């Protein structure tokens, strides 16, 4: 790789970025305001047409302004590849110069969007552990071939053992088949699209400005005879439509998923309309996870993903680098074994102490009692609360022992020589595999209730989950926390002795 290579994004990225940065949410809000707070000179369809014309004019002015801004930013942007780092110069009113050492890059990704793909453009993103909110380097947009070539050069420079910019040799280790792809989309809950569909239905039914009355009346008149359905059924259909939209988006995101592995690295490629090509080195991996829901477990399937110290997803569980969106359980564990070097045959999960089960039963029973007392009080002041039948809480109280037992049976842990394995969750069972040398800190806590039964909670913090309270291991014996603390201190002392050339190794009896 030649030193001091300078480049700029493709000039066609200017209109593409201007269109992608167009704030449609702002214009949707503005459309509602123009319709509701208009001068009243027009009504019905005329008011809507007038509002649309006004919005088009505003959008044209805003789009032109955005185009100028993106053009100036493109002119000011410059990326330079030096011998050991990437230097980025950008900014208009406040110029910035960022230096990113190759050795700090955790992962790199080449992706396309629906708008950039027809132009043959792609975005290159490089992530380090320094900024959990967004990618440290995001070049929008380069020619697809240029982005892939730059990704290879960055990866070869970041690898310690790399001696040339020649692409590393990899072989295919996993391909997502159509059956698993369909199950991946169908077995997810898709809360975002479902919530948006439900909110849209609520807004259409309970927010009726005068200017929209004629249009609504016409639509309702056309559909009333065809679909004589109750509002509850219509809401159910809307929620179903939102879920189906989420299924389509999930399938589009993971279509044509291919995972390749080379000497110490992984590469994944997927996407139909929005494509992704991501690369990560094994020595950057901080944590691995295998998860499954009841449907997956029934079919013998599981999902496998990993986390690095770079950009992580803050919701819901902090990992965003899939090894296998959905695969046979043994295949998922094979990929995890390859990623973090764990010996799967050595994993024998231990159950929590039986007194932890009693604690869960008492916790759920007290929760039911608290809800029952709150309902009784609410019935005195809120008439709507009287529809809640009090005998229902007796049923919940009877189910508390079963809930406590289910929670207890789905939790476990294993302390291996170089890894800690934690399993938790009933509906979505998650098994975390954490290399001990990636644990940043360990917290052992004990509540007053745990003190009564001699239990503690352990939290393992890793760099790939910056927004979340680590990986919890609750309700274990106090000795487990002490063993983990000793293990981490022992690993640190071993690292120090390796780093210190004057350290004289001593034998052990």
CSV table of C-alpha atoms in Angstrom, one decimal, residues 139-507:
chain,number,residue,atom,x,y,z
A,139,UNK,CA,-17.2,8.0,3.7
A,140,UNK,CA,-20.4,8.7,1.8
A,141,UNK,CA,-20.1,7.8,-1.0
A,142,UNK,CA,-17.4,6.1,-3.1
A,143,UNK,CA,-17.6,3.9,-6.1
A,144,UNK,CA,-18.4,0.4,-5.0
A,145,UNK,CA,-15.1,-1.0,-6.3
A,146,UNK,CA,-13.1,1.8,-4.7
A,147,UNK,CA,-14.9,1.3,-1.3
A,148,UNK,CA,-14.2,-2.4,-1.4
A,149,UNK,CA,-10.5,-1.8,-2.3
A,150,UNK,CA,-10.1,0.8,0.4
A,151,UNK,CA,-11.7,-1.7,2.9
A,152,UNK,CA,-9.1,-4.3,2.0
A,153,UNK,CA,-6.2,-1.9,2.3
A,154,UNK,CA,-7.4,-0.7,5.7
A,155,UNK,CA,-7.9,-4.3,6.9
A,156,UNK,CA,-4.5,-5.4,5.6
A,157,UNK,CA,-2.9,-2.4,7.3
A,158,UNK,CA,-4.8,-3.0,10.6
A,159,UNK,CA,-3.7,-6.7,10.8
A,160,UNK,CA,-0.5,-7.1,12.7
A,161,UNK,CA,0.7,-10.1,10.6
A,162,UNK,CA,-0.2,-8.5,7.3
A,163,UNK,CA,2.8,-8.0,5.0
A,164,UNK,CA,1.0,-6.8,1.9
A,165,UNK,CA,-2.3,-5.2,0.7
A,166,UNK,CA,-3.3,-8.5,-1.0
A,167,UNK,CA,-6.8,-9.5,0.0
A,168,UNK,CA,-6.9,-12.2,2.7
A,169,UNK,CA,-8.0,-15.7,1.5
A,170,UNK,CA,-11.3,-16.7,3.0
A,171,UNK,CA,-13.7,-19.6,2.5
A,172,UNK,CA,-17.5,-19.7,2.9
A,173,UNK,CA,-18.5,-21.1,6.3
A,174,UNK,CA,-22.2,-20.2,6.4
A,175,UNK,CA,-24.9,-19.4,3.9
A,176,UNK,CA,-28.5,-18.4,5.0
A,177,UNK,CA,-30.9,-20.7,3.1
A,178,UNK,CA,-34.3,-19.5,2.0
A,179,UNK,CA,-36.1,-21.5,4.6
A,180,UNK,CA,-34.1,-20.0,7.5
A,181,UNK,CA,-34.4,-16.6,5.9
A,182,UNK,CA,-38.2,-16.9,5.9
A,183,UNK,CA,-38.2,-18.1,9.5
A,184,UNK,CA,-35.9,-15.3,10.5
A,185,UNK,CA,-38.4,-12.7,9.3
A,186,UNK,CA,-41.6,-14.5,10.5
A,187,UNK,CA,-40.4,-15.3,14.0
A,188,UNK,CA,-39.4,-11.8,14.9
A,189,UNK,CA,-41.8,-9.4,16.7
A,190,UNK,CA,-41.0,-6.2,14.7
A,191,UNK,CA,-42.1,-3.8,17.4
A,192,UNK,CA,-41.1,-0.6,15.4
A,193,UNK,CA,-43.3,-1.3,12.4
A,194,UNK,CA,-46.2,-2.6,14.5
A,195,UNK,CA,-46.1,0.5,16.8
A,196,UNK,CA,-46.0,2.8,13.8
A,197,UNK,CA,-49.0,1.1,12.2
A,198,UNK,CA,-51.0,1.2,15.5
A,199,UNK,CA,-50.2,4.9,16.0
A,200,UNK,CA,-51.2,5.7,12.4
A,201,UNK,CA,-54.5,4.0,13.0
A,202,UNK,CA,-55.1,5.8,16.3
A,203,UNK,CA,-54.3,9.2,14.7
A,204,UNK,CA,-56.6,8.5,11.7
A,205,UNK,CA,-59.5,7.7,14.0
A,206,UNK,CA,-59.1,10.3,16.8
A,207,UNK,CA,-57.5,13.2,15.0
A,208,UNK,CA,-60.0,14.5,12.4
A,209,UNK,CA,-59.2,18.1,11.2
A,210,UNK,CA,-62.1,19.7,9.2
A,211,UNK,CA,-60.0,19.9,6.0
A,212,UNK,CA,-59.7,16.1,6.0
A,213,UNK,CA,-63.3,15.3,6.8
A,214,UNK,CA,-64.4,15.1,3.1
A,215,UNK,CA,-61.5,12.8,2.2
A,216,UNK,CA,-62.1,10.6,5.2
A,217,UNK,CA,-65.8,10.4,4.5
A,218,UNK,CA,-65.2,9.3,0.9
A,219,UNK,CA,-62.8,6.6,1.9
A,220,UNK,CA,-65.0,5.3,4.7
A,221,UNK,CA,-68.1,5.3,2.4
A,222,UNK,CA,-66.1,3.2,-0.1
A,223,UNK,CA,-64.9,0.7,2.5
A,224,UNK,CA,-67.9,0.4,4.8
A,225,UNK,CA,-69.9,-1.9,2.5
A,226,UNK,CA,-66.8,-4.0,1.6
A,227,UNK,CA,-65.4,-4.4,5.1
A,228,UNK,CA,-68.1,-4.1,7.8
A,229,UNK,CA,-65.6,-4.7,10.6
A,230,UNK,CA,-65.5,-3.4,14.1
A,231,UNK,CA,-62.8,-0.9,15.1
A,232,UNK,CA,-61.0,-3.7,17.2
A,233,UNK,CA,-60.8,-6.0,14.1
A,234,UNK,CA,-59.6,-3.1,12.0
A,235,UNK,CA,-56.9,-2.3,14.5
A,236,UNK,CA,-55.9,-6.0,14.5
A,237,UNK,CA,-55.6,-5.9,10.7
A,238,UNK,CA,-53.5,-2.7,10.9
A,239,UNK,CA,-51.1,-4.3,13.5
A,240,UNK,CA,-50.9,-7.4,11.2
A,241,UNK,CA,-50.0,-5.1,8.3
A,242,UNK,CA,-47.3,-3.5,10.4
A,243,UNK,CA,-45.9,-6.9,11.4
A,244,UNK,CA,-45.9,-8.0,7.7
A,245,UNK,CA,-44.0,-4.8,6.8
A,246,UNK,CA,-41.4,-5.7,9.5
A,247,UNK,CA,-41.1,-9.2,8.0
A,248,UNK,CA,-40.4,-7.8,4.5
A,249,UNK,CA,-37.8,-5.4,5.9
A,250,UNK,CA,-36.1,-8.1,7.9
A,251,UNK,CA,-35.9,-10.4,4.9
A,252,UNK,CA,-34.6,-7.6,2.7
A,253,UNK,CA,-31.9,-6.8,5.3
A,254,UNK,CA,-30.6,-10.4,5.6
A,255,UNK,CA,-31.3,-11.8,2.1
A,256,UNK,CA,-28.3,-13.4,0.4
A,257,UNK,CA,-26.4,-13.6,3.7
A,258,UNK,CA,-23.0,-15.1,3.3
A,259,UNK,CA,-20.3,-15.5,6.0
A,260,UNK,CA,-16.7,-16.2,5.1
A,261,UNK,CA,-13.8,-16.9,7.4
A,262,UNK,CA,-10.1,-16.4,6.8
A,263,UNK,CA,-6.9,-16.4,8.9
A,264,UNK,CA,-8.2,-14.6,12.0
A,265,UNK,CA,-11.1,-12.6,10.4
A,266,UNK,CA,-14.7,-12.8,9.4
A,267,UNK,CA,-16.5,-11.2,6.5
A,268,UNK,CA,-20.3,-11.0,6.1
A,269,UNK,CA,-22.3,-9.9,3.0
A,270,UNK,CA,-26.0,-9.6,2.9
A,271,UNK,CA,-28.9,-7.4,1.7
A,272,UNK,CA,-31.2,-7.1,-1.3
A,273,UNK,CA,-31.9,-3.4,-1.8
A,274,UNK,CA,-29.6,-2.2,1.0
A,275,UNK,CA,-26.4,-4.2,0.9
A,276,UNK,CA,-23.8,-4.7,3.6
A,277,UNK,CA,-20.2,-6.0,3.4
A,278,UNK,CA,-18.5,-6.0,6.8
A,279,UNK,CA,-15.1,-7.2,7.9
A,280,UNK,CA,-13.9,-7.9,11.5
A,281,UNK,CA,-10.8,-9.5,12.9
A,282,UNK,CA,-11.0,-12.2,15.5
A,283,UNK,CA,-8.8,-10.4,17.9
A,284,UNK,CA,-11.3,-7.5,18.0
A,285,UNK,CA,-14.2,-9.7,19.2
A,286,UNK,CA,-15.2,-9.0,22.8
A,287,UNK,CA,-18.2,-11.2,23.3
A,288,UNK,CA,-20.3,-13.8,21.5
A,289,UNK,CA,-24.0,-14.8,22.0
A,290,UNK,CA,-26.3,-17.6,21.0
A,291,UNK,CA,-30.0,-16.8,21.3
A,292,UNK,CA,-33.3,-18.5,20.4
A,293,UNK,CA,-37.0,-18.2,21.1
A,294,UNK,CA,-39.4,-21.2,21.7
A,295,UNK,CA,-40.1,-21.6,18.0
A,296,UNK,CA,-36.4,-21.7,17.2
A,297,UNK,CA,-35.7,-24.2,20.0
A,298,UNK,CA,-38.6,-26.4,18.7
A,299,UNK,CA,-37.0,-26.4,15.3
A,300,UNK,CA,-33.5,-26.9,16.5
A,301,UNK,CA,-32.4,-23.4,15.3
A,302,UNK,CA,-30.5,-20.5,16.9
A,303,UNK,CA,-29.0,-17.1,16.1
A,304,UNK,CA,-25.3,-16.4,16.6
A,305,UNK,CA,-23.8,-12.9,16.8
A,306,UNK,CA,-20.7,-11.2,18.2
A,307,UNK,CA,-19.8,-7.8,19.6
A,308,UNK,CA,-16.6,-5.7,19.2
A,309,UNK,CA,-15.4,-2.6,21.0
A,310,UNK,CA,-16.6,-0.5,18.1
A,311,UNK,CA,-20.2,0.7,17.4
A,312,UNK,CA,-22.8,-1.4,19.1
A,313,UNK,CA,-26.5,-1.2,19.0
A,314,UNK,CA,-27.9,0.4,22.2
A,315,UNK,CA,-31.2,-1.5,22.0
A,316,UNK,CA,-32.1,-4.0,22.8
A,317,UNK,CA,-29.0,-6.0,23.8
A,318,UNK,CA,-26.0,-4.2,22.4
A,319,UNK,CA,-24.7,-6.7,19.7
A,320,UNK,CA,-25.0,-6.0,16.0
A,321,UNK,CA,-22.6,-8.2,14.2
A,322,UNK,CA,-24.4,-11.4,13.2
A,323,UNK,CA,-22.5,-14.6,12.5
A,324,UNK,CA,-25.7,-16.5,11.6
A,325,UNK,CA,-29.1,-14.7,11.6
A,326,UNK,CA,-30.7,-18.2,11.9
A,327,UNK,CA,-29.0,-21.6,11.6
A,328,UNK,CA,-29.0,-25.1,13.1
A,329,UNK,CA,-28.0,-24.9,16.7
A,330,UNK,CA,-24.8,-26.9,16.2
A,331,UNK,CA,-23.8,-24.7,13.3
A,332,UNK,CA,-24.4,-21.5,15.4
A,333,UNK,CA,-22.2,-22.9,18.1
A,334,UNK,CA,-19.5,-23.9,15.6
A,335,UNK,CA,-19.3,-20.3,14.5
A,336,UNK,CA,-19.1,-19.1,18.1
A,337,UNK,CA,-16.4,-21.6,18.8
A,338,UNK,CA,-14.4,-20.3,15.8
A,339,UNK,CA,-15.0,-16.6,16.8
A,340,UNK,CA,-14.0,-16.7,20.4
A,341,UNK,CA,-12.0,-19.9,20.7
A,342,UNK,CA,-14.2,-21.5,23.3
A,343,UNK,CA,-14.3,-25.3,23.6
A,344,UNK,CA,-17.9,-26.2,23.3
A,345,UNK,CA,-17.5,-29.7,24.7
A,346,UNK,CA,-16.1,-28.1,27.9
A,347,UNK,CA,-19.3,-26.0,28.5
A,348,UNK,CA,-21.3,-27.7,31.3
A,349,UNK,CA,-23.8,-25.1,32.6
A,350,UNK,CA,-24.3,-25.1,36.4
A,351,UNK,CA,-27.8,-24.3,37.8
A,352,UNK,CA,-28.3,-21.5,40.3
A,353,UNK,CA,-28.7,-22.6,43.9
A,354,UNK,CA,-32.2,-23.9,44.8
A,355,UNK,CA,-32.6,-21.0,47.3
A,356,UNK,CA,-32.5,-18.7,44.3
A,357,UNK,CA,-35.7,-20.4,43.0
A,358,UNK,CA,-37.4,-19.8,46.3
A,359,UNK,CA,-36.4,-16.2,46.1
A,360,UNK,CA,-38.0,-15.9,42.6
A,361,UNK,CA,-41.2,-17.4,43.8
A,362,UNK,CA,-41.4,-15.0,46.7
A,363,UNK,CA,-40.6,-12.1,44.4
A,364,UNK,CA,-43.3,-12.9,42.0
A,365,UNK,CA,-45.8,-13.5,44.8
A,366,UNK,CA,-45.1,-10.2,46.4
A,367,UNK,CA,-45.4,-8.5,42.9
A,368,UNK,CA,-48.9,-10.0,42.5
A,369,UNK,CA,-49.9,-8.9,46.0
A,370,UNK,CA,-48.7,-5.4,45.3
A,371,UNK,CA,-50.6,-5.2,42.0
A,372,UNK,CA,-53.8,-6.5,43.7
A,373,UNK,CA,-53.5,-3.9,46.5
A,374,UNK,CA,-52.9,-1.2,43.9
A,375,UNK,CA,-56.0,-2.3,41.9
A,376,UNK,CA,-58.2,-2.3,45.0
A,377,UNK,CA,-57.1,1.3,45.8
A,378,UNK,CA,-57.5,2.4,42.2
A,379,UNK,CA,-61.1,1.0,42.1
A,380,UNK,CA,-62.0,3.6,44.7
A,381,UNK,CA,-61.0,6.5,42.6
A,382,UNK,CA,-60.9,5.3,38.9
A,383,UNK,CA,-64.1,3.8,37.7
A,384,UNK,CA,-62.4,2.2,34.7
A,385,UNK,CA,-60.3,0.1,37.1
A,386,UNK,CA,-63.4,-1.7,38.3
A,387,UNK,CA,-63.5,-3.8,35.1
A,388,UNK,CA,-60.4,-5.7,36.4
A,389,UNK,CA,-61.6,-8.8,38.2
A,390,UNK,CA,-59.9,-9.3,41.5
A,391,UNK,CA,-60.1,-13.1,41.3
A,392,UNK,CA,-57.6,-12.8,38.5
A,393,UNK,CA,-54.9,-12.0,41.0
A,394,UNK,CA,-55.6,-15.2,42.8
A,395,UNK,CA,-54.8,-17.1,39.6
A,396,UNK,CA,-51.6,-15.1,39.1
A,397,UNK,CA,-50.6,-15.9,42.8
A,398,UNK,CA,-51.2,-19.6,42.2
A,399,UNK,CA,-48.9,-19.4,39.1
A,400,UNK,CA,-46.1,-17.7,41.0
A,401,UNK,CA,-44.3,-21.0,42.0
A,402,UNK,CA,-44.4,-22.1,38.3
A,403,UNK,CA,-43.0,-18.7,37.2
A,404,UNK,CA,-40.2,-18.9,39.8
A,405,UNK,CA,-39.3,-22.4,38.7
A,406,UNK,CA,-39.2,-21.5,35.0
A,407,UNK,CA,-37.0,-18.5,35.7
A,408,UNK,CA,-34.6,-20.6,37.7
A,409,UNK,CA,-34.4,-23.4,35.2
A,410,UNK,CA,-33.5,-21.0,32.3
A,411,UNK,CA,-30.6,-19.5,34.1
A,412,UNK,CA,-27.1,-21.0,34.4
A,413,UNK,CA,-23.4,-20.3,34.1
A,414,UNK,CA,-20.1,-22.0,33.5
A,415,UNK,CA,-16.6,-20.8,34.6
A,416,UNK,CA,-14.1,-22.1,32.0
A,417,UNK,CA,-10.3,-21.6,32.0
A,418,UNK,CA,-10.4,-18.7,29.6
A,419,UNK,CA,-14.2,-17.9,29.2
A,420,UNK,CA,-17.3,-17.2,31.2
A,421,UNK,CA,-20.6,-18.5,29.9
A,422,UNK,CA,-23.9,-17.1,31.1
A,423,UNK,CA,-27.4,-18.2,30.1
A,424,UNK,CA,-30.6,-16.4,30.9
A,425,UNK,CA,-34.0,-15.6,29.5
A,426,UNK,CA,-37.2,-17.7,29.0
A,427,UNK,CA,-38.9,-16.4,25.9
A,428,UNK,CA,-35.6,-15.4,24.3
A,429,UNK,CA,-32.9,-17.5,25.7
A,430,UNK,CA,-29.5,-15.9,25.5
A,431,UNK,CA,-26.2,-17.6,26.1
A,432,UNK,CA,-23.3,-15.2,26.4
A,433,UNK,CA,-19.7,-16.4,25.9
A,434,UNK,CA,-17.2,-13.8,27.3
A,435,UNK,CA,-13.4,-14.3,27.0
A,436,UNK,CA,-12.0,-13.4,30.4
A,437,UNK,CA,-9.3,-11.2,28.9
A,438,UNK,CA,-12.1,-8.9,27.4
A,439,UNK,CA,-13.8,-8.2,30.7
A,440,UNK,CA,-13.2,-4.5,31.5
A,441,UNK,CA,-14.4,-4.6,35.1
A,442,UNK,CA,-16.4,-6.9,37.3
A,443,UNK,CA,-19.0,-5.8,39.9
A,444,UNK,CA,-20.3,-8.0,42.8
A,445,UNK,CA,-23.3,-6.7,44.6
A,446,UNK,CA,-25.7,-8.0,47.3
A,447,UNK,CA,-29.1,-6.7,48.2
A,448,UNK,CA,-30.6,-7.0,51.7
A,449,UNK,CA,-32.8,-9.8,50.4
A,450,UNK,CA,-29.9,-11.6,48.8
A,451,UNK,CA,-27.9,-11.3,52.1
A,452,UNK,CA,-30.6,-13.3,53.9
A,453,UNK,CA,-30.0,-16.3,51.6
A,454,UNK,CA,-26.3,-15.7,51.0
A,455,UNK,CA,-26.5,-14.9,47.3
A,456,UNK,CA,-24.8,-12.2,45.2
A,457,UNK,CA,-25.2,-10.7,41.8
A,458,UNK,CA,-22.2,-10.5,39.4
A,459,UNK,CA,-22.0,-8.1,36.4
A,460,UNK,CA,-19.4,-8.5,33.7
A,461,UNK,CA,-18.7,-5.3,31.8
A,462,UNK,CA,-17.2,-5.5,28.2
A,463,UNK,CA,-16.4,-2.8,25.8
A,464,UNK,CA,-18.9,-3.9,23.2
A,465,UNK,CA,-21.8,-3.0,25.4
A,466,UNK,CA,-21.2,0.6,26.4
A,467,UNK,CA,-24.8,1.6,27.0
A,468,UNK,CA,-25.9,-1.5,28.9
A,469,UNK,CA,-25.2,-2.7,32.4
A,470,UNK,CA,-22.9,-5.5,31.2
A,471,UNK,CA,-23.8,-9.2,31.3
A,472,UNK,CA,-25.6,-10.0,34.6
A,473,UNK,CA,-25.1,-13.2,36.5
A,474,UNK,CA,-27.6,-12.8,39.3
A,475,UNK,CA,-28.2,-15.0,42.4
A,476,UNK,CA,-25.1,-17.1,42.6
A,477,UNK,CA,-23.1,-18.2,45.6
A,478,UNK,CA,-20.8,-15.6,47.0
A,479,UNK,CA,-17.9,-17.9,46.2
A,480,UNK,CA,-18.6,-17.5,42.5
A,481,UNK,CA,-18.0,-13.8,42.6
A,482,UNK,CA,-14.7,-14.3,44.5
A,483,UNK,CA,-13.5,-16.9,42.0
A,484,UNK,CA,-14.3,-14.5,39.1
A,485,UNK,CA,-12.5,-11.7,40.8
A,486,UNK,CA,-9.5,-13.9,41.5
A,487,UNK,CA,-9.5,-15.1,37.8
A,488,UNK,CA,-9.5,-11.5,36.5
A,489,UNK,CA,-6.7,-10.4,38.8
A,490,UNK,CA,-4.7,-13.5,37.9
A,491,UNK,CA,-5.1,-12.8,34.2
A,492,UNK,CA,-3.9,-9.2,34.8
A,493,UNK,CA,-0.9,-10.3,36.7
A,494,UNK,CA,0.0,-12.7,33.9
A,495,UNK,CA,-0.3,-10.0,31.3
A,496,UNK,CA,1.9,-7.7,33.4
A,497,UNK,CA,4.6,-10.4,33.7
A,498,UNK,CA,4.5,-10.9,30.0
A,499,UNK,CA,4.9,-7.2,29.3
A,500,UNK,CA,7.7,-6.7,31.8
A,501,UNK,CA,10.9,-8.1,30.4
A,502,UNK,CA,12.6,-7.9,33.8
A,503,UNK,CA,10.0,-10.2,35.4
A,504,UNK,CA,11.6,-13.5,36.4
A,505,UNK,CA,9.1,-16.3,36.1
A,506,UNK,CA,8.8,-18.5,39.1
A,507,UNK,CA,7.8,-22.1,39.2
